[in-house]
mmCIF file of C-alpha atoms and ligand atoms in Angstrom:
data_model
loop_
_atom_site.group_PDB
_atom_site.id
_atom_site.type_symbol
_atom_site.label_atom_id
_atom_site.label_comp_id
_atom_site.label_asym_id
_atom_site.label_seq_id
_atom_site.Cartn_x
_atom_site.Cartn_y
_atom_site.Cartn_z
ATOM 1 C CA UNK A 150 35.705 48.568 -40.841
ATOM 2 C CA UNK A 151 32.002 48.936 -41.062
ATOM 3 C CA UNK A 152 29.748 47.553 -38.816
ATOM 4 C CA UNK A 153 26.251 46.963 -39.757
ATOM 5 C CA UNK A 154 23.469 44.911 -37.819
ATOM 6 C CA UNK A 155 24.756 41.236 -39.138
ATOM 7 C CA UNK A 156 28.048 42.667 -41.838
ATOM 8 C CA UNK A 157 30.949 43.718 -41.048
ATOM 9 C CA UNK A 158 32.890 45.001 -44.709
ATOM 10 C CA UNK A 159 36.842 45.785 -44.505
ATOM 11 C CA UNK A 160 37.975 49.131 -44.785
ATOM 12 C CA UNK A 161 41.656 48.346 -43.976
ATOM 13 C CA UNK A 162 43.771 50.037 -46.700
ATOM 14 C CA UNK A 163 46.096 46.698 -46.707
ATOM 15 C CA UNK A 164 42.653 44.441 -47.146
ATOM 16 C CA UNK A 165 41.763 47.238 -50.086
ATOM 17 C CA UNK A 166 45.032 47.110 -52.014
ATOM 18 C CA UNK A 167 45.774 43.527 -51.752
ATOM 19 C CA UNK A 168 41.812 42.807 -53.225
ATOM 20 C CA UNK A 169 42.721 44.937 -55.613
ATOM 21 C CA UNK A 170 45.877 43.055 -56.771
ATOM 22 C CA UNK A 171 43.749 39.718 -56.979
ATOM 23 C CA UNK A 172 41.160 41.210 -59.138
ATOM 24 C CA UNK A 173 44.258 42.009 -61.466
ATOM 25 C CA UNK A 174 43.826 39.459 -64.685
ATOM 26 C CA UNK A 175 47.873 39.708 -64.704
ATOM 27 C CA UNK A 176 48.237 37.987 -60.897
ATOM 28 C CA UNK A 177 49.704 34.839 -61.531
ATOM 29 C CA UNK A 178 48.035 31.508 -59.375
ATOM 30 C CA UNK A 179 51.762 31.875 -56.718
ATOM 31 C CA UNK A 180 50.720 35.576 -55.849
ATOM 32 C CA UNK A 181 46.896 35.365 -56.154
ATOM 33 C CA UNK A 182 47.149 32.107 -53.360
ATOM 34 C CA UNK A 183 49.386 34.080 -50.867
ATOM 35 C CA UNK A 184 47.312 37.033 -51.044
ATOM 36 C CA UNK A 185 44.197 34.994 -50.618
ATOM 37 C CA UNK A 186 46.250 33.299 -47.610
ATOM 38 C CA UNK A 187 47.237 36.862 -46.679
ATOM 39 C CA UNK A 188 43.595 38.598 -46.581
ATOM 40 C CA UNK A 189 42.118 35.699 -44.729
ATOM 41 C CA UNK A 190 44.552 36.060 -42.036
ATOM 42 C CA UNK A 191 44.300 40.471 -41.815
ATOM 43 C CA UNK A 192 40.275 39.625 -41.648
ATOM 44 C CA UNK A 193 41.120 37.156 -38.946
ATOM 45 C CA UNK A 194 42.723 39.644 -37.148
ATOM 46 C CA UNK A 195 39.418 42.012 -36.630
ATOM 47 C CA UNK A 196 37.025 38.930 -36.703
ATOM 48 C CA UNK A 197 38.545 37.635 -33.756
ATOM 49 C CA UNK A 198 39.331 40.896 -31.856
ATOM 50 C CA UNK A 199 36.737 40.068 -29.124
ATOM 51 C CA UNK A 200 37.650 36.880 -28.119
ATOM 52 C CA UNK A 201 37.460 36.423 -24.376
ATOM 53 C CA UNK A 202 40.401 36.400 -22.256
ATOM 54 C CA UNK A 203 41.361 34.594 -19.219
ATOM 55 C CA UNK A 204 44.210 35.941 -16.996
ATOM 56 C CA UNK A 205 46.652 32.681 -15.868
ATOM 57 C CA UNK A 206 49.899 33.101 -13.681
ATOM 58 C CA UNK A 207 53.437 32.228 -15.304
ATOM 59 C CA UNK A 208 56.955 32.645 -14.767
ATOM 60 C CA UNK A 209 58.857 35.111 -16.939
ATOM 61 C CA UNK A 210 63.003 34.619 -16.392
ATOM 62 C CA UNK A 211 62.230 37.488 -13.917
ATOM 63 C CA UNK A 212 59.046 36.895 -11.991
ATOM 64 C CA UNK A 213 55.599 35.149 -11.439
ATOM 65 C CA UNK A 214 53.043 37.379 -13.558
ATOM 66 C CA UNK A 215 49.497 37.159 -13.939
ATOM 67 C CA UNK A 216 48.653 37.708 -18.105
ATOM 68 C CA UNK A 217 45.919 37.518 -20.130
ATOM 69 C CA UNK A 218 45.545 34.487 -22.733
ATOM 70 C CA UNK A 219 43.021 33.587 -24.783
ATOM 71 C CA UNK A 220 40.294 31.738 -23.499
ATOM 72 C CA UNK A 221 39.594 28.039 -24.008
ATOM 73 C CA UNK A 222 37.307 28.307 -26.862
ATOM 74 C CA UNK A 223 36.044 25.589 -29.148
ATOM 75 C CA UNK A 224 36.408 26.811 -33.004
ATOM 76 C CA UNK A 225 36.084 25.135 -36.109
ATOM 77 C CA UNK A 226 36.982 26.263 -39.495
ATOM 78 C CA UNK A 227 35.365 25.070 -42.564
ATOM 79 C CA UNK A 228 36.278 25.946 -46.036
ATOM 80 C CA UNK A 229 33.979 25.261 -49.002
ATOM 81 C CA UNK A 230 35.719 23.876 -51.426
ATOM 82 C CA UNK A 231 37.063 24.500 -53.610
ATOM 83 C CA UNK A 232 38.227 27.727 -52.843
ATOM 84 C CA UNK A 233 37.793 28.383 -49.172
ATOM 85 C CA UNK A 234 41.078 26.439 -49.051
ATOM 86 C CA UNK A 235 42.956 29.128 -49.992
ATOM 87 C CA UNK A 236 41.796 31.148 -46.702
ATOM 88 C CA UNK A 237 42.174 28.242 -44.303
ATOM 89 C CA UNK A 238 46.151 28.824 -43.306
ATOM 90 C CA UNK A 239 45.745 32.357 -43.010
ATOM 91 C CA UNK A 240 42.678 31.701 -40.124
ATOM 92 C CA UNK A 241 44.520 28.915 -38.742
ATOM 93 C CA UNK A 242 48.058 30.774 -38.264
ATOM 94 C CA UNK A 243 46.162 32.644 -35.692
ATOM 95 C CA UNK A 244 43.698 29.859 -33.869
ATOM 96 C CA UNK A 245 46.303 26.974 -34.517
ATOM 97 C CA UNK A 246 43.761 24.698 -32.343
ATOM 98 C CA UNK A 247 40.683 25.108 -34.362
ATOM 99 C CA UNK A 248 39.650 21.914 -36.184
ATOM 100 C CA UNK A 249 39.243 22.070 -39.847
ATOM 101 C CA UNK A 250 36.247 20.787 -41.523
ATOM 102 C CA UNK A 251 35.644 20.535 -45.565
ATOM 103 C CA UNK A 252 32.162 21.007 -47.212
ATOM 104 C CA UNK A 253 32.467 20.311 -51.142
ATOM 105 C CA UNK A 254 30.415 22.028 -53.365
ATOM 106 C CA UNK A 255 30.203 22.951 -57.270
ATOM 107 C CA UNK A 256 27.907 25.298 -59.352
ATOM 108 C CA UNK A 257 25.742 23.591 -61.469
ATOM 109 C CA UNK A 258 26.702 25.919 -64.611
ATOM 110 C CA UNK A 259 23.341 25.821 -65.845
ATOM 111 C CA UNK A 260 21.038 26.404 -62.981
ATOM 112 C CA UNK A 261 23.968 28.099 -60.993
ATOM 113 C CA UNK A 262 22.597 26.060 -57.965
ATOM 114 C CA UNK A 263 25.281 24.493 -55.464
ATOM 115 C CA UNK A 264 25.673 20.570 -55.492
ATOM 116 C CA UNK A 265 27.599 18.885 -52.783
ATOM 117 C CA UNK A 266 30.005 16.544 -53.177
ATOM 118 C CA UNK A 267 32.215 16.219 -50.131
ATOM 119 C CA UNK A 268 31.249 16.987 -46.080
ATOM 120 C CA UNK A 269 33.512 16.109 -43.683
ATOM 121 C CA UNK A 270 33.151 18.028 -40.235
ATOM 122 C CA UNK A 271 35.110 17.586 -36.924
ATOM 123 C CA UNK A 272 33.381 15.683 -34.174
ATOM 124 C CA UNK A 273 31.190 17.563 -31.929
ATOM 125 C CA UNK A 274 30.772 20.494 -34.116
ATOM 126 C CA UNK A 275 27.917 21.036 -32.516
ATOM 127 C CA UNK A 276 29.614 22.650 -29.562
ATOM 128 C CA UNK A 277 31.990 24.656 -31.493
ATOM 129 C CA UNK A 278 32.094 28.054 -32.851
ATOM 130 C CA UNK A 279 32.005 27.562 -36.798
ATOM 131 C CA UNK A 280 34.057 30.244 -39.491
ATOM 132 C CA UNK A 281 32.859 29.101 -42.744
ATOM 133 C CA UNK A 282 35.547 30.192 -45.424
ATOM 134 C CA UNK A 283 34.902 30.596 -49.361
ATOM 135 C CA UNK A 284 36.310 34.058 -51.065
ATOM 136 C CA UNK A 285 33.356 34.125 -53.731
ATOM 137 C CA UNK A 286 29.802 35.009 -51.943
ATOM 138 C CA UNK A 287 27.957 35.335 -55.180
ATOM 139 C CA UNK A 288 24.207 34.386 -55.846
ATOM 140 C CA UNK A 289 24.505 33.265 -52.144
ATOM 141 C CA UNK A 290 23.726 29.483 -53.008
ATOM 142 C CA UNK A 291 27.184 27.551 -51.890
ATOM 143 C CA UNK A 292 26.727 29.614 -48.893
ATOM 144 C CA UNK A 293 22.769 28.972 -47.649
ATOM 145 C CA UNK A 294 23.879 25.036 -48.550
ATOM 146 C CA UNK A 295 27.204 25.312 -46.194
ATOM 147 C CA UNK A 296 25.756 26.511 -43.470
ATOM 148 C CA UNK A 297 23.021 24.196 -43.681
ATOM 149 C CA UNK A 298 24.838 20.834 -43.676
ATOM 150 C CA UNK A 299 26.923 22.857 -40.477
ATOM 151 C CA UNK A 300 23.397 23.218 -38.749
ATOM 152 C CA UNK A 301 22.176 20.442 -39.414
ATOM 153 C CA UNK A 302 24.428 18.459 -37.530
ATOM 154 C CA UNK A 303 23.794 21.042 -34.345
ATOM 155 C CA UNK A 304 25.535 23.889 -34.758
ATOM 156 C CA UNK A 305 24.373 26.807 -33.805
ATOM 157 C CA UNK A 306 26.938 29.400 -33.704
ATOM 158 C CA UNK A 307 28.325 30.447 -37.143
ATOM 159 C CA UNK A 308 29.919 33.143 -38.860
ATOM 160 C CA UNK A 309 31.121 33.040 -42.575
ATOM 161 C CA UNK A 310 34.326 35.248 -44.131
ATOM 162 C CA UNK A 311 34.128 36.024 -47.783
ATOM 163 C CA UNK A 312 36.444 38.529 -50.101
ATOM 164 C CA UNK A 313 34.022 39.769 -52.560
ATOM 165 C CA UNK A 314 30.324 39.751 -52.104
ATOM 166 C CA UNK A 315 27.555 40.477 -54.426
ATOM 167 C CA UNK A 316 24.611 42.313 -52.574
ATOM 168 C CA UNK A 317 22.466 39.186 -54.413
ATOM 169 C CA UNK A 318 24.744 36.789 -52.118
ATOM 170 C CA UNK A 319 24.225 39.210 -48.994
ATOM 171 C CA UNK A 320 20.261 39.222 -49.221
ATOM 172 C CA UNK A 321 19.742 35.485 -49.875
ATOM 173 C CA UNK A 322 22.247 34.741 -47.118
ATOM 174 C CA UNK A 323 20.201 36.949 -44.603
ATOM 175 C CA UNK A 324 17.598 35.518 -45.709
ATOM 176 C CA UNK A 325 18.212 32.265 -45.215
ATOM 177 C CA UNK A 326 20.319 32.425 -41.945
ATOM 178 C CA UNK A 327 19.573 35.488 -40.313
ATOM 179 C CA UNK A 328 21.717 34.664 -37.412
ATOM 180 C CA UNK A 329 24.377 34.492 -39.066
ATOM 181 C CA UNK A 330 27.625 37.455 -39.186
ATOM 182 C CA UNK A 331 28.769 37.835 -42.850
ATOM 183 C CA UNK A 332 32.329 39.358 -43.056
ATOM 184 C CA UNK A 333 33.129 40.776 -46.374
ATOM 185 C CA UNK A 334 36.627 42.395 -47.525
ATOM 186 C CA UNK A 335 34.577 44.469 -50.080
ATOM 187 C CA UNK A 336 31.190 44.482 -51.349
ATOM 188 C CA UNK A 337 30.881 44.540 -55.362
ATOM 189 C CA UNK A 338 28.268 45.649 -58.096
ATOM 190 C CA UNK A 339 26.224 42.902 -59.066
ATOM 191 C CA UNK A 340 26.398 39.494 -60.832
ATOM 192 C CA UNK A 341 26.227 39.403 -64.808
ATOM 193 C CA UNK A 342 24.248 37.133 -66.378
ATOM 194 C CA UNK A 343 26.265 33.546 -65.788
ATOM 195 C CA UNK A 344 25.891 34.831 -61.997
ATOM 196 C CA UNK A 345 29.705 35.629 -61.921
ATOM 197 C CA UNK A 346 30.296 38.695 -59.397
ATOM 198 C CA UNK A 347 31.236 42.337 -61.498
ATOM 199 C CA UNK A 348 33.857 43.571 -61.348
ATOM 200 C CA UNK A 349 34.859 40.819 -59.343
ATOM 201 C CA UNK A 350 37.733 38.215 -59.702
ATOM 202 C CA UNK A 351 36.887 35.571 -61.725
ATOM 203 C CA UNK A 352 36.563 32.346 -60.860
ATOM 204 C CA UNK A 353 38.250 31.951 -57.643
ATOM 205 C CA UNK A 354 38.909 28.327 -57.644
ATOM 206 C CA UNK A 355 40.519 28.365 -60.906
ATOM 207 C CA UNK A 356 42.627 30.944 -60.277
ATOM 208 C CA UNK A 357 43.745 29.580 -56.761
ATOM 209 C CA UNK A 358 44.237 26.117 -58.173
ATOM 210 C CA UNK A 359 45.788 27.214 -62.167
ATOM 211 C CA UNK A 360 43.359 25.267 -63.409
ATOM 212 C CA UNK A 361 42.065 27.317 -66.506
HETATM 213 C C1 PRP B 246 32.652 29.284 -56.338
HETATM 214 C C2 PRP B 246 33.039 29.941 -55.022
HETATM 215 C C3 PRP B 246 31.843 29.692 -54.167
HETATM 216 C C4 PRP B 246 30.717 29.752 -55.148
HETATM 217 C C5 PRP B 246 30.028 31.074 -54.980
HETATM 218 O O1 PRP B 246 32.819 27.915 -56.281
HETATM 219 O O2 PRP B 246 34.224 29.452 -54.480
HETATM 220 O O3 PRP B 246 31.857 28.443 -53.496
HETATM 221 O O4 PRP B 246 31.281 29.641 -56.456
HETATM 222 O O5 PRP B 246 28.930 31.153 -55.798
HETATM 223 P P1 PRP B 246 27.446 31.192 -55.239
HETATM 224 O O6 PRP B 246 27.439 32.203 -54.157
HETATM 225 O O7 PRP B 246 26.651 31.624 -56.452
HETATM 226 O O8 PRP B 246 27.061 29.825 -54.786
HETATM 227 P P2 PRP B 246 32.569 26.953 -57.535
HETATM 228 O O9 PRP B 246 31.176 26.413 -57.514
HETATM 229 O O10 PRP B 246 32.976 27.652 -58.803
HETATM 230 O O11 PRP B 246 33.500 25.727 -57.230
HETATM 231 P P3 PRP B 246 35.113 25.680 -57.119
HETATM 232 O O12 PRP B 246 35.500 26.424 -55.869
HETATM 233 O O13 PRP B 246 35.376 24.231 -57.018
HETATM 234 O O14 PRP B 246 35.694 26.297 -58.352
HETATM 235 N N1 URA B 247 32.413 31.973 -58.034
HETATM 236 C C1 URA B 247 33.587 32.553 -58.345
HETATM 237 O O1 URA B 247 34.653 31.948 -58.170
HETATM 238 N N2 URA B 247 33.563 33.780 -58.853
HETATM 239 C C2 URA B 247 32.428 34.464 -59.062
HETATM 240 O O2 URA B 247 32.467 35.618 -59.523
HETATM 241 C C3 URA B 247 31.220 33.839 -58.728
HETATM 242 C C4 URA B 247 31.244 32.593 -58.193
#
């Protein structure tokens, strides 16, 4: 893992190969959603490594014990859709309490510029810690909105999880929220010219959902 001021990018050889595999044009939609499902939930696994702990008493069938547990925290997560669905189980596997908001959004395929079409955010989001999901950080656009909309409303503790990022997506979403931790499974060339992310994946959604 590398840690930079406000990015954290994957180094994990299991997070490696299985981004690899989904770049593949030959993974079918069944493989490419479990290994979305399956990266989301190995970047879980670091993103939430320093989570504070509480130490409670319980019986084991031998003894009281005192043991550590995770600490009563508040956590939301919020896909963009359509894609971020695809990461959602893998996140909440491992925080099974964490409400689950939805922010729709599409590319305007002219202007490349996010439209919304769908919020829908847990109650008191305000006081929660937010992990906005979407695998694609590309021109940086669906992003900046997301977070946005989560602000908005309050919020003021957010991180967002991507797969592939474009350095274009990383330096508009600095830009735009600075206080916000970008983690990244890997960190690709550039966009081409219909603002797709090279070498990339395609179009996440589509290939997710089988729908081209
Ligand atoms: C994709 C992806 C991101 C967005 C990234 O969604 O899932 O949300 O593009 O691009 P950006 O960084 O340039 O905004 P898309 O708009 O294709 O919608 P979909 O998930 O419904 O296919
Ligand atoms: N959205 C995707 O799904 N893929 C890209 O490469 C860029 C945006």
């Amino acid at each position: 893992m590398e840690n930079m001021d406000n990015i954290t990018i994957f180094t994990h050889p299991l997070i490696q190969h299985k981004i690899s595999t989904l770049r593949d044009i030959n993974t079918g939609s069944k493989l490419f959603r479990e290994l979305v499902e399956e990266i989301a939930m190995l970047m879980g696994y670091e993103v939430f490594r320093d989570l504070p702990l509480e130490e409670l008493e319980i019986e084991t069938p031998l003894c009281r014990a005192t043991v550590p547990f995770i600490k009563g925290k508040k956590m939301a997560i919020v896909p963009i859709l359509r894609a971020g669905l695809g990461m959602v189980n893998g996140i909440h596997a491992l925080i099974p309490s964490a409400k689950v908001g939805h922010i729709g959004l599409y590319r305007d395929h002219e202007t490349h510029e996010p439209h919304e079409y769908y919020c829908k955010l847990p109650e008191n989001i305000d006081q929660r810690e937010v992990y906005v999901l979407d695998p694609m950080l590309a021109t940086g656009g669906s992003a900046e909105a997301a977070i946005q909309f989560i602000k908005d409303r309050g919020c003021t503790n957010i991180k967002f999880l991507c797969i592939i990022a474009a350095p274009e997506g990383i330096k508009r979403l600095h830009a735009a929220h600075p206080d916000v931790h970008i983690y990244a499974g890997q960190v690709d060339k550039c966009l081409n010219e219909n603002c797709y992310i090279l070498p990339g994946l395609g179009d996440a959604g589509d290939r997710i959902f089988g729908t081209k």
